[in-house]
C-alpha cells in the first residue's frame, strides 16, 4: 500500500490527541508545556504534508512550519521563565498550588 | 509492501509510542527524554518526506533548544528521583474518554474526505525559501519574517524581565 496523505493525517491527529490527553491529565506545569509542544509538532506535520501532497507548486506550508517553530521556541522560553518565577514564589509548579496572581 | 512504506510505519509507531510515554511517565526527567525521542521521530518523518531543511530546523530548535531548556528547568524546580503524583482515576477516565471521542470525530471526517491534486513537491529548494523569505513583492514573506524577529526580541526581553531577581533595596 502506497503511503498517502491519509496515513500522515492519521499520524498527526493521533499525535495531537496524545498531546491533548497529556494536557488534560497532567497537573505539573513543565509536563503540560511538553504536551503543548507535542500538539504544535502534530500541526507542523499537517502543514508539511499538505504542502507536499496538495500544493506542490508553492512553499506556503513550509513557511508556516518555520514560523510555528520560531513562535514555539519563543513561547517555551517565556513559559519557562514564568514557571521558574512561580516556583520561586510558591516552591511548587503544580497548577493547583498557583492560585494567586497578586504576589 | 516496499521498504519506504515499512520505514514510514516504523517512524510513526516510534513517534507515537514515545509521545505516549512522554505524557504518561511518572518520572519527569524520563518524560523529557521520551519527548526528545518523539521530536527526533518527527524529524525523521520530515527526512522521509524529503523535507531536509525542515528536518534540520526541527532538530536544531526542538531537540537542541526546547528540550534542553525543559531539562534545565526540570533540574531547577525538581528533586531528582522523586515521582510525580498519580492523576486521580476520574480525571484519567474522563480525559481519555474525551480524547478518544474527539479523535474518532476528527478521524472520521478526515477519512471520508478525498484529496485530489496533481501537484507534488518533489524536493525542497532551500534557495527558493531564502528568496521568498526576503521577497517584498506579491507572495513574499518579508512581513511575517520581520514580525517574528520583533516577537523573538520581545520574548527575550520578557524572559529577562520575568526571571530577573531584584535585590530588596532596589525595589
PDB file of C-alpha atoms in Angstrom:
ATOM      1  CA  UNK A   1       0.000   0.000   0.000  1.00  0.00           C
ATOM      2  CA  UNK A   2       1.356   3.385  -1.016  1.00  0.00           C
ATOM      3  CA  UNK A   3       1.690   5.972   1.740  1.00  0.00           C
ATOM      4  CA  UNK A   4      -0.544   8.937   1.004  1.00  0.00           C
ATOM      5  CA  UNK A   5      -1.933  11.940   2.772  1.00  0.00           C
ATOM      6  CA  UNK A   6      -4.342   9.869   4.885  1.00  0.00           C
ATOM      7  CA  UNK A   7      -1.612   7.964   6.699  1.00  0.00           C
ATOM      8  CA  UNK A   8       0.216  11.195   7.506  1.00  0.00           C
ATOM      9  CA  UNK A   9      -3.008  12.799   8.716  1.00  0.00           C
ATOM     10  CA  UNK A  10      -3.687   9.785  10.942  1.00  0.00           C
ATOM     11  CA  UNK A  11      -0.237  10.193  12.472  1.00  0.00           C
ATOM     12  CA  UNK A  12      -0.651  13.919  13.085  1.00  0.00           C
ATOM     13  CA  UNK A  13      -4.179  13.513  14.512  1.00  0.00           C
ATOM     14  CA  UNK A  14      -3.015  10.781  16.877  1.00  0.00           C
ATOM     15  CA  UNK A  15      -0.022  12.851  17.991  1.00  0.00           C
ATOM     16  CA  UNK A  16      -2.253  15.889  18.572  1.00  0.00           C
ATOM     17  CA  UNK A  17      -4.699  13.971  20.736  1.00  0.00           C
ATOM     18  CA  UNK A  18      -1.890  12.338  22.707  1.00  0.00           C
ATOM     19  CA  UNK A  19      -0.840  15.912  23.482  1.00  0.00           C
ATOM     20  CA  UNK A  20      -4.406  16.814  24.467  1.00  0.00           C
ATOM     21  CA  UNK A  21      -4.556  13.777  26.772  1.00  0.00           C
ATOM     22  CA  UNK A  22      -1.327  14.821  28.430  1.00  0.00           C
ATOM     23  CA  UNK A  23      -2.562  18.378  28.825  1.00  0.00           C
ATOM     24  CA  UNK A  24      -5.779  17.200  30.497  1.00  0.00           C
ATOM     25  CA  UNK A  25      -4.257  14.648  32.870  1.00  0.00           C
ATOM     26  CA  UNK A  26      -1.046  16.338  33.976  1.00  0.00           C
ATOM     27  CA  UNK A  27      -1.055  18.932  36.726  1.00  0.00           C
ATOM     28  CA  UNK A  28       2.638  19.817  36.568  1.00  0.00           C
ATOM     29  CA  UNK A  29       3.383  22.956  34.541  1.00  0.00           C
ATOM     30  CA  UNK A  30       6.506  21.613  32.792  1.00  0.00           C
ATOM     31  CA  UNK A  31       4.760  18.426  31.655  1.00  0.00           C
ATOM     32  CA  UNK A  32       1.795  20.496  30.431  1.00  0.00           C
ATOM     33  CA  UNK A  33       4.261  22.586  28.414  1.00  0.00           C
ATOM     34  CA  UNK A  34       5.646  19.354  26.947  1.00  0.00           C
ATOM     35  CA  UNK A  35       2.130  18.310  25.925  1.00  0.00           C
ATOM     36  CA  UNK A  36       1.698  21.670  24.154  1.00  0.00           C
ATOM     37  CA  UNK A  37       4.962  21.084  22.274  1.00  0.00           C
ATOM     38  CA  UNK A  38       3.599  17.715  21.091  1.00  0.00           C
ATOM     39  CA  UNK A  39       0.441  19.403  19.771  1.00  0.00           C
ATOM     40  CA  UNK A  40       2.493  22.035  17.913  1.00  0.00           C
ATOM     41  CA  UNK A  41       4.568  19.258  16.357  1.00  0.00           C
ATOM     42  CA  UNK A  42       1.426  17.494  15.157  1.00  0.00           C
ATOM     43  CA  UNK A  43       0.199  20.572  13.342  1.00  0.00           C
ATOM     44  CA  UNK A  44       3.628  21.115  11.798  1.00  0.00           C
ATOM     45  CA  UNK A  45       3.359  17.629  10.301  1.00  0.00           C
ATOM     46  CA  UNK A  46      -0.019  18.641   8.896  1.00  0.00           C
ATOM     47  CA  UNK A  47       1.354  21.785   7.239  1.00  0.00           C
ATOM     48  CA  UNK A  48       4.280  19.931   5.673  1.00  0.00           C
ATOM     49  CA  UNK A  49       2.125  17.036   4.468  1.00  0.00           C
ATOM     50  CA  UNK A  50      -0.481  19.289   2.858  1.00  0.00           C
ATOM     51  CA  UNK A  51       2.213  21.335   1.178  1.00  0.00           C
ATOM     52  CA  UNK A  52       3.924  18.245  -0.179  1.00  0.00           C
ATOM     53  CA  UNK A  53       0.867  16.360  -1.387  1.00  0.00           C
ATOM     54  CA  UNK A  54      -1.605  19.075  -2.410  1.00  0.00           C
ATOM     55  CA  UNK A  55       0.168  22.372  -3.205  1.00  0.00           C
ATOM     56  CA  UNK A  56       3.471  21.271  -4.627  1.00  0.00           C
ATOM     57  CA  UNK A  57       3.928  24.450  -6.643  1.00  0.00           C
ATOM     58  CA  UNK A  58       4.123  26.677  -3.586  1.00  0.00           C
ATOM     59  CA  UNK A  59       6.091  26.761  -0.355  1.00  0.00           C
ATOM     60  CA  UNK A  60       3.465  28.311   1.941  1.00  0.00           C
ATOM     61  CA  UNK A  61       3.204  25.286   4.245  1.00  0.00           C
ATOM     62  CA  UNK A  62       6.969  25.247   4.697  1.00  0.00           C
ATOM     63  CA  UNK A  63       6.912  28.910   5.711  1.00  0.00           C
ATOM     64  CA  UNK A  64       4.088  28.335   8.167  1.00  0.00           C
ATOM     65  CA  UNK A  65       6.065  25.472   9.696  1.00  0.00           C
ATOM     66  CA  UNK A  66       9.165  27.631  10.083  1.00  0.00           C
ATOM     67  CA  UNK A  67       7.174  30.431  11.725  1.00  0.00           C
ATOM     68  CA  UNK A  68       5.360  28.000  14.026  1.00  0.00           C
ATOM     69  CA  UNK A  69       8.699  26.553  15.146  1.00  0.00           C
ATOM     70  CA  UNK A  70      10.069  30.061  15.819  1.00  0.00           C
ATOM     71  CA  UNK A  71       6.988  31.059  17.829  1.00  0.00           C
ATOM     72  CA  UNK A  72       7.048  27.748  19.728  1.00  0.00           C
ATOM     73  CA  UNK A  73      10.622  28.462  20.770  1.00  0.00           C
ATOM     74  CA  UNK A  74       9.681  31.959  21.992  1.00  0.00           C
ATOM     75  CA  UNK A  75       6.632  30.555  23.807  1.00  0.00           C
ATOM     76  CA  UNK A  76       8.656  27.840  25.543  1.00  0.00           C
ATOM     77  CA  UNK A  77      11.241  30.372  26.716  1.00  0.00           C
ATOM     78  CA  UNK A  78       8.620  32.744  28.152  1.00  0.00           C
ATOM     79  CA  UNK A  79       6.680  29.857  29.730  1.00  0.00           C
ATOM     80  CA  UNK A  80       9.781  28.516  31.447  1.00  0.00           C
ATOM     81  CA  UNK A  81      10.653  31.994  32.764  1.00  0.00           C
ATOM     82  CA  UNK A  82       7.142  32.233  34.230  1.00  0.00           C
ATOM     83  CA  UNK A  83       7.373  28.699  35.672  1.00  0.00           C
ATOM     84  CA  UNK A  84      10.683  29.430  37.381  1.00  0.00           C
ATOM     85  CA  UNK A  85       9.255  32.644  38.804  1.00  0.00           C
ATOM     86  CA  UNK A  86       6.218  30.764  40.125  1.00  0.00           C
ATOM     87  CA  UNK A  87       8.492  28.130  41.658  1.00  0.00           C
ATOM     88  CA  UNK A  88      10.406  30.887  43.423  1.00  0.00           C
ATOM     89  CA  UNK A  89       7.205  32.228  44.997  1.00  0.00           C
ATOM     90  CA  UNK A  90       5.227  29.052  45.736  1.00  0.00           C
ATOM     91  CA  UNK A  91       8.013  26.399  45.949  1.00  0.00           C
ATOM     92  CA  UNK A  92       5.845  24.247  43.682  1.00  0.00           C
ATOM     93  CA  UNK A  93       4.933  24.182  39.997  1.00  0.00           C
ATOM     94  CA  UNK A  94       1.635  22.388  40.376  1.00  0.00           C
ATOM     95  CA  UNK A  95      -1.154  24.389  38.738  1.00  0.00           C
ATOM     96  CA  UNK A  96      -3.435  23.733  41.718  1.00  0.00           C
ATOM     97  CA  UNK A  97      -0.993  25.464  44.070  1.00  0.00           C
ATOM     98  CA  UNK A  98      -0.534  28.613  41.992  1.00  0.00           C
ATOM     99  CA  UNK A  99      -3.897  30.153  42.837  1.00  0.00           C
ATOM    100  CA  UNK A 100      -2.963  33.786  43.238  1.00  0.00           C
ATOM    101  CA  UNK A 101      -1.614  36.140  40.592  1.00  0.00           C
ATOM    102  CA  UNK A 102      -1.134  39.015  43.021  1.00  0.00           C
ATOM    103  CA  UNK A 103       2.068  38.257  44.893  1.00  0.00           C
TER     104      UNK A 103
ATOM    105  CA  UNK B   1       4.928  -3.507   0.681  1.00  0.00           C
ATOM    106  CA  UNK B   2       8.055  -1.587  -0.094  1.00  0.00           C
ATOM    107  CA  UNK B   3      10.920  -0.634   2.188  1.00  0.00           C
ATOM    108  CA  UNK B   4       9.773   3.005   2.140  1.00  0.00           C
ATOM    109  CA  UNK B   5       6.344   2.027   3.489  1.00  0.00           C
ATOM    110  CA  UNK B   6       7.908  -0.100   6.204  1.00  0.00           C
ATOM    111  CA  UNK B   7      10.174   2.774   7.225  1.00  0.00           C
ATOM    112  CA  UNK B   8       7.179   5.096   7.405  1.00  0.00           C
ATOM    113  CA  UNK B   9       5.261   2.737   9.688  1.00  0.00           C
ATOM    114  CA  UNK B  10       8.314   2.236  11.871  1.00  0.00           C
ATOM    115  CA  UNK B  11       8.874   6.009  12.247  1.00  0.00           C
ATOM    116  CA  UNK B  12       5.190   6.612  13.011  1.00  0.00           C
ATOM    117  CA  UNK B  13       4.976   3.857  15.599  1.00  0.00           C
ATOM    118  CA  UNK B  14       8.184   5.075  17.256  1.00  0.00           C
ATOM    119  CA  UNK B  15       6.956   8.689  17.378  1.00  0.00           C
ATOM    120  CA  UNK B  16       3.537   7.787  18.778  1.00  0.00           C
ATOM    121  CA  UNK B  17       4.858   5.359  21.398  1.00  0.00           C
ATOM    122  CA  UNK B  18       7.459   7.870  22.594  1.00  0.00           C
ATOM    123  CA  UNK B  19       4.864  10.665  22.694  1.00  0.00           C
ATOM    124  CA  UNK B  20       2.505   8.469  24.728  1.00  0.00           C
ATOM    125  CA  UNK B  21       5.273   7.586  27.174  1.00  0.00           C
ATOM    126  CA  UNK B  22       6.158  11.295  27.418  1.00  0.00           C
ATOM    127  CA  UNK B  23       2.664  12.197  28.602  1.00  0.00           C
ATOM    128  CA  UNK B  24       2.191   9.197  30.930  1.00  0.00           C
ATOM    129  CA  UNK B  25       5.593   8.610  32.557  1.00  0.00           C
ATOM    130  CA  UNK B  26       5.620   9.238  36.302  1.00  0.00           C
ATOM    131  CA  UNK B  27       9.219  10.410  36.358  1.00  0.00           C
ATOM    132  CA  UNK B  28       9.503  13.890  34.882  1.00  0.00           C
ATOM    133  CA  UNK B  29      13.088  13.540  33.663  1.00  0.00           C
ATOM    134  CA  UNK B  30      12.262  10.353  31.747  1.00  0.00           C
ATOM    135  CA  UNK B  31       9.241  12.132  30.370  1.00  0.00           C
ATOM    136  CA  UNK B  32      11.516  14.852  28.925  1.00  0.00           C
ATOM    137  CA  UNK B  33      13.806  12.240  27.356  1.00  0.00           C
ATOM    138  CA  UNK B  34      10.804  10.481  25.769  1.00  0.00           C
ATOM    139  CA  UNK B  35       9.721  13.868  24.402  1.00  0.00           C
ATOM    140  CA  UNK B  36      13.193  14.283  22.893  1.00  0.00           C
ATOM    141  CA  UNK B  37      12.908  10.923  21.115  1.00  0.00           C
ATOM    142  CA  UNK B  38       9.437  11.812  19.882  1.00  0.00           C
ATOM    143  CA  UNK B  39      10.803  15.055  18.388  1.00  0.00           C
ATOM    144  CA  UNK B  40      13.569  13.066  16.713  1.00  0.00           C
ATOM    145  CA  UNK B  41      10.905  10.760  15.282  1.00  0.00           C
ATOM    146  CA  UNK B  42       9.111  13.774  13.792  1.00  0.00           C
ATOM    147  CA  UNK B  43      12.431  14.963  12.331  1.00  0.00           C
ATOM    148  CA  UNK B  44      12.918  11.502  10.821  1.00  0.00           C
ATOM    149  CA  UNK B  45       9.461  11.799   9.308  1.00  0.00           C
ATOM    150  CA  UNK B  46      10.487  15.084   7.664  1.00  0.00           C
ATOM    151  CA  UNK B  47      13.563  13.341   6.274  1.00  0.00           C
ATOM    152  CA  UNK B  48      11.275  10.587   4.973  1.00  0.00           C
ATOM    153  CA  UNK B  49       9.159  13.281   3.260  1.00  0.00           C
ATOM    154  CA  UNK B  50      12.378  14.677   1.713  1.00  0.00           C
ATOM    155  CA  UNK B  51      11.992  17.961   3.582  1.00  0.00           C
ATOM    156  CA  UNK B  52      15.599  18.061   4.732  1.00  0.00           C
ATOM    157  CA  UNK B  53      15.590  21.757   5.633  1.00  0.00           C
ATOM    158  CA  UNK B  54      12.565  21.438   7.920  1.00  0.00           C
ATOM    159  CA  UNK B  55      14.079  18.330   9.494  1.00  0.00           C
ATOM    160  CA  UNK B  56      17.277  20.231  10.234  1.00  0.00           C
ATOM    161  CA  UNK B  57      15.312  23.138  11.742  1.00  0.00           C
ATOM    162  CA  UNK B  58      13.294  20.656  13.813  1.00  0.00           C
ATOM    163  CA  UNK B  59      16.425  19.041  15.221  1.00  0.00           C
ATOM    164  CA  UNK B  60      18.201  22.345  15.892  1.00  0.00           C
ATOM    165  CA  UNK B  61      15.258  24.151  17.511  1.00  0.00           C
ATOM    166  CA  UNK B  62      13.285  21.378  19.223  1.00  0.00           C
ATOM    167  CA  UNK B  63      15.868  18.759  20.105  1.00  0.00           C
ATOM    168  CA  UNK B  64      18.747  21.161  20.624  1.00  0.00           C
ATOM    169  CA  UNK B  65      16.826  24.084  22.072  1.00  0.00           C
ATOM    170  CA  UNK B  66      13.434  23.489  23.614  1.00  0.00           C
ATOM    171  CA  UNK B  67      14.042  20.044  25.133  1.00  0.00           C
ATOM    172  CA  UNK B  68      17.353  21.173  26.623  1.00  0.00           C
ATOM    173  CA  UNK B  69      15.569  24.234  28.055  1.00  0.00           C
ATOM    174  CA  UNK B  70      12.883  21.963  29.553  1.00  0.00           C
ATOM    175  CA  UNK B  71      15.527  19.674  31.080  1.00  0.00           C
ATOM    176  CA  UNK B  72      17.267  22.696  32.626  1.00  0.00           C
ATOM    177  CA  UNK B  73      14.030  23.919  34.133  1.00  0.00           C
ATOM    178  CA  UNK B  74      13.344  20.417  35.492  1.00  0.00           C
ATOM    179  CA  UNK B  75      16.698  20.497  37.254  1.00  0.00           C
ATOM    180  CA  UNK B  76      15.912  23.945  38.642  1.00  0.00           C
ATOM    181  CA  UNK B  77      12.500  23.025  40.010  1.00  0.00           C
ATOM    182  CA  UNK B  78      12.515  19.309  40.912  1.00  0.00           C
ATOM    183  CA  UNK B  79      14.289  16.987  43.247  1.00  0.00           C
ATOM    184  CA  UNK B  80      15.856  14.346  41.001  1.00  0.00           C
ATOM    185  CA  UNK B  81      14.380  10.905  41.559  1.00  0.00           C
ATOM    186  CA  UNK B  82      11.057  11.990  43.035  1.00  0.00           C
ATOM    187  CA  UNK B  83       7.980  10.699  41.230  1.00  0.00           C
ATOM    188  CA  UNK B  84       5.082  12.832  40.061  1.00  0.00           C
ATOM    189  CA  UNK B  85       1.782  12.191  41.858  1.00  0.00           C
ATOM    190  CA  UNK B  86      -0.600   9.787  40.166  1.00  0.00           C
ATOM    191  CA  UNK B  87      -3.540  11.600  38.499  1.00  0.00           C
ATOM    192  CA  UNK B  88      -6.904  10.770  40.008  1.00  0.00           C
ATOM    193  CA  UNK B  89      -8.903   7.949  38.470  1.00  0.00           C
ATOM    194  CA  UNK B  90     -11.829  10.117  37.341  1.00  0.00           C
ATOM    195  CA  UNK B  91      -9.548  12.645  35.662  1.00  0.00           C
ATOM    196  CA  UNK B  92      -7.723   9.915  33.703  1.00  0.00           C
ATOM    197  CA  UNK B  93     -11.029   8.321  32.738  1.00  0.00           C
ATOM    198  CA  UNK B  94     -12.692  11.499  31.521  1.00  0.00           C
ATOM    199  CA  UNK B  95      -9.576  12.826  29.784  1.00  0.00           C
ATOM    200  CA  UNK B  96      -9.117   9.507  27.982  1.00  0.00           C
ATOM    201  CA  UNK B  97     -12.778   9.342  27.027  1.00  0.00           C
ATOM    202  CA  UNK B  98     -12.868  12.936  25.738  1.00  0.00           C
ATOM    203  CA  UNK B  99      -9.630  12.444  23.806  1.00  0.00           C
ATOM    204  CA  UNK B 100     -10.781   9.197  22.201  1.00  0.00           C
ATOM    205  CA  UNK B 101     -14.153  10.655  21.195  1.00  0.00           C
ATOM    206  CA  UNK B 102     -12.541  13.784  19.719  1.00  0.00           C
ATOM    207  CA  UNK B 103     -10.014  11.635  17.865  1.00  0.00           C
ATOM    208  CA  UNK B 104     -12.789   9.435  16.453  1.00  0.00           C
ATOM    209  CA  UNK B 105     -14.749  12.518  15.338  1.00  0.00           C
ATOM    210  CA  UNK B 106     -11.791  14.206  13.619  1.00  0.00           C
ATOM    211  CA  UNK B 107     -10.533  10.998  12.034  1.00  0.00           C
ATOM    212  CA  UNK B 108     -13.992  10.062  10.703  1.00  0.00           C
ATOM    213  CA  UNK B 109     -14.179  13.464   8.966  1.00  0.00           C
ATOM    214  CA  UNK B 110     -10.645  13.241   7.563  1.00  0.00           C
ATOM    215  CA  UNK B 111     -11.062   9.641   6.425  1.00  0.00           C
ATOM    216  CA  UNK B 112     -14.177  10.361   4.377  1.00  0.00           C
ATOM    217  CA  UNK B 113     -12.552  13.293   2.607  1.00  0.00           C
ATOM    218  CA  UNK B 114     -10.876  12.584  -0.733  1.00  0.00           C
ATOM    219  CA  UNK B 115      -7.860  14.700  -1.568  1.00  0.00           C
ATOM    220  CA  UNK B 116      -7.152  15.356  -5.228  1.00  0.00           C
ATOM    221  CA  UNK B 117      -4.098  17.028  -6.589  1.00  0.00           C
ATOM    222  CA  UNK B 118      -1.672  16.573  -9.424  1.00  0.00           C
ATOM    223  CA  UNK B 119       0.909  18.905  -7.945  1.00  0.00           C
ATOM    224  CA  UNK B 120       3.523  17.137  -5.922  1.00  0.00           C
ATOM    225  CA  UNK B 121       6.513  18.748  -4.253  1.00  0.00           C
ATOM    226  CA  UNK B 122       9.463  16.532  -5.071  1.00  0.00           C
ATOM    227  CA  UNK B 123      12.356  18.303  -3.478  1.00  0.00           C
ATOM    228  CA  UNK B 124      12.671  21.276  -1.218  1.00  0.00           C
ATOM    229  CA  UNK B 125      14.725  24.075  -2.710  1.00  0.00           C
ATOM    230  CA  UNK B 126      16.416  25.944   0.133  1.00  0.00           C
ATOM    231  CA  UNK B 127      17.461  28.739  -2.229  1.00  0.00           C
ATOM    232  CA  UNK B 128      13.795  29.308  -3.029  1.00  0.00           C
ATOM    233  CA  UNK B 129      12.960  29.503   0.687  1.00  0.00           C
ATOM    234  CA  UNK B 130      15.614  32.165   1.194  1.00  0.00           C
ATOM    235  CA  UNK B 131      14.453  34.165  -1.801  1.00  0.00           C
ATOM    236  CA  UNK B 132      10.769  34.003  -0.734  1.00  0.00           C
ATOM    237  CA  UNK B 133      11.608  34.898   2.858  1.00  0.00           C
ATOM    238  CA  UNK B 134      13.026  38.273   1.812  1.00  0.00           C
ATOM    239  CA  UNK B 135      10.714  38.913  -1.109  1.00  0.00           C
ATOM    240  CA  UNK B 136       8.661  42.076  -0.557  1.00  0.00           C
ATOM    241  CA  UNK B 137       6.505  41.651  -3.633  1.00  0.00           C
ATOM    242  CA  UNK B 138       3.378  39.552  -4.196  1.00  0.00           C
ATOM    243  CA  UNK B 139       3.700  36.160  -2.469  1.00  0.00           C
ATOM    244  CA  UNK B 140       6.719  37.128  -0.390  1.00  0.00           C
ATOM    245  CA  UNK B 141       7.088  36.555   3.330  1.00  0.00           C
ATOM    246  CA  UNK B 142       9.078  39.568   4.497  1.00  0.00           C
ATOM    247  CA  UNK B 143       6.312  40.940   6.748  1.00  0.00           C
ATOM    248  CA  UNK B 144       5.857  37.766   8.862  1.00  0.00           C
ATOM    249  CA  UNK B 145       9.631  37.403   8.898  1.00  0.00           C
ATOM    250  CA  UNK B 146      10.046  40.871  10.405  1.00  0.00           C
ATOM    251  CA  UNK B 147       7.129  40.360  12.804  1.00  0.00           C
ATOM    252  CA  UNK B 148       8.685  37.105  14.056  1.00  0.00           C
ATOM    253  CA  UNK B 149      12.024  38.824  14.557  1.00  0.00           C
ATOM    254  CA  UNK B 150      10.324  41.515  16.685  1.00  0.00           C
ATOM    255  CA  UNK B 151       8.457  38.767  18.565  1.00  0.00           C
ATOM    256  CA  UNK B 152      11.693  36.925  19.355  1.00  0.00           C
ATOM    257  CA  UNK B 153      13.256  40.142  20.637  1.00  0.00           C
ATOM    258  CA  UNK B 154      10.179  40.861  22.768  1.00  0.00           C
ATOM    259  CA  UNK B 155      10.212  37.288  24.122  1.00  0.00           C
ATOM    260  CA  UNK B 156      13.899  37.585  25.014  1.00  0.00           C
ATOM    261  CA  UNK B 157      13.382  40.867  26.880  1.00  0.00           C
ATOM    262  CA  UNK B 158      10.241  39.473  28.514  1.00  0.00           C
ATOM    263  CA  UNK B 159      12.090  36.402  29.779  1.00  0.00           C
ATOM    264  CA  UNK B 160      14.813  38.545  31.315  1.00  0.00           C
ATOM    265  CA  UNK B 161      12.285  40.850  32.985  1.00  0.00           C
ATOM    266  CA  UNK B 162      10.162  37.979  34.348  1.00  0.00           C
ATOM    267  CA  UNK B 163      13.045  35.884  35.647  1.00  0.00           C
ATOM    268  CA  UNK B 164      15.057  38.820  36.989  1.00  0.00           C
ATOM    269  CA  UNK B 165      15.573  38.665  40.737  1.00  0.00           C
ATOM    270  CA  UNK B 166      15.649  42.206  42.093  1.00  0.00           C
ATOM    271  CA  UNK B 167      17.647  42.875  45.208  1.00  0.00           C
ATOM    272  CA  UNK B 168      15.376  44.014  48.077  1.00  0.00           C
ATOM    273  CA  UNK B 169      16.898  47.511  48.388  1.00  0.00           C
ATOM    274  CA  UNK B 170      16.292  48.259  44.724  1.00  0.00           C
ATOM    275  CA  UNK B 171      12.531  47.667  44.792  1.00  0.00           C
TER     276      UNK B 171
END
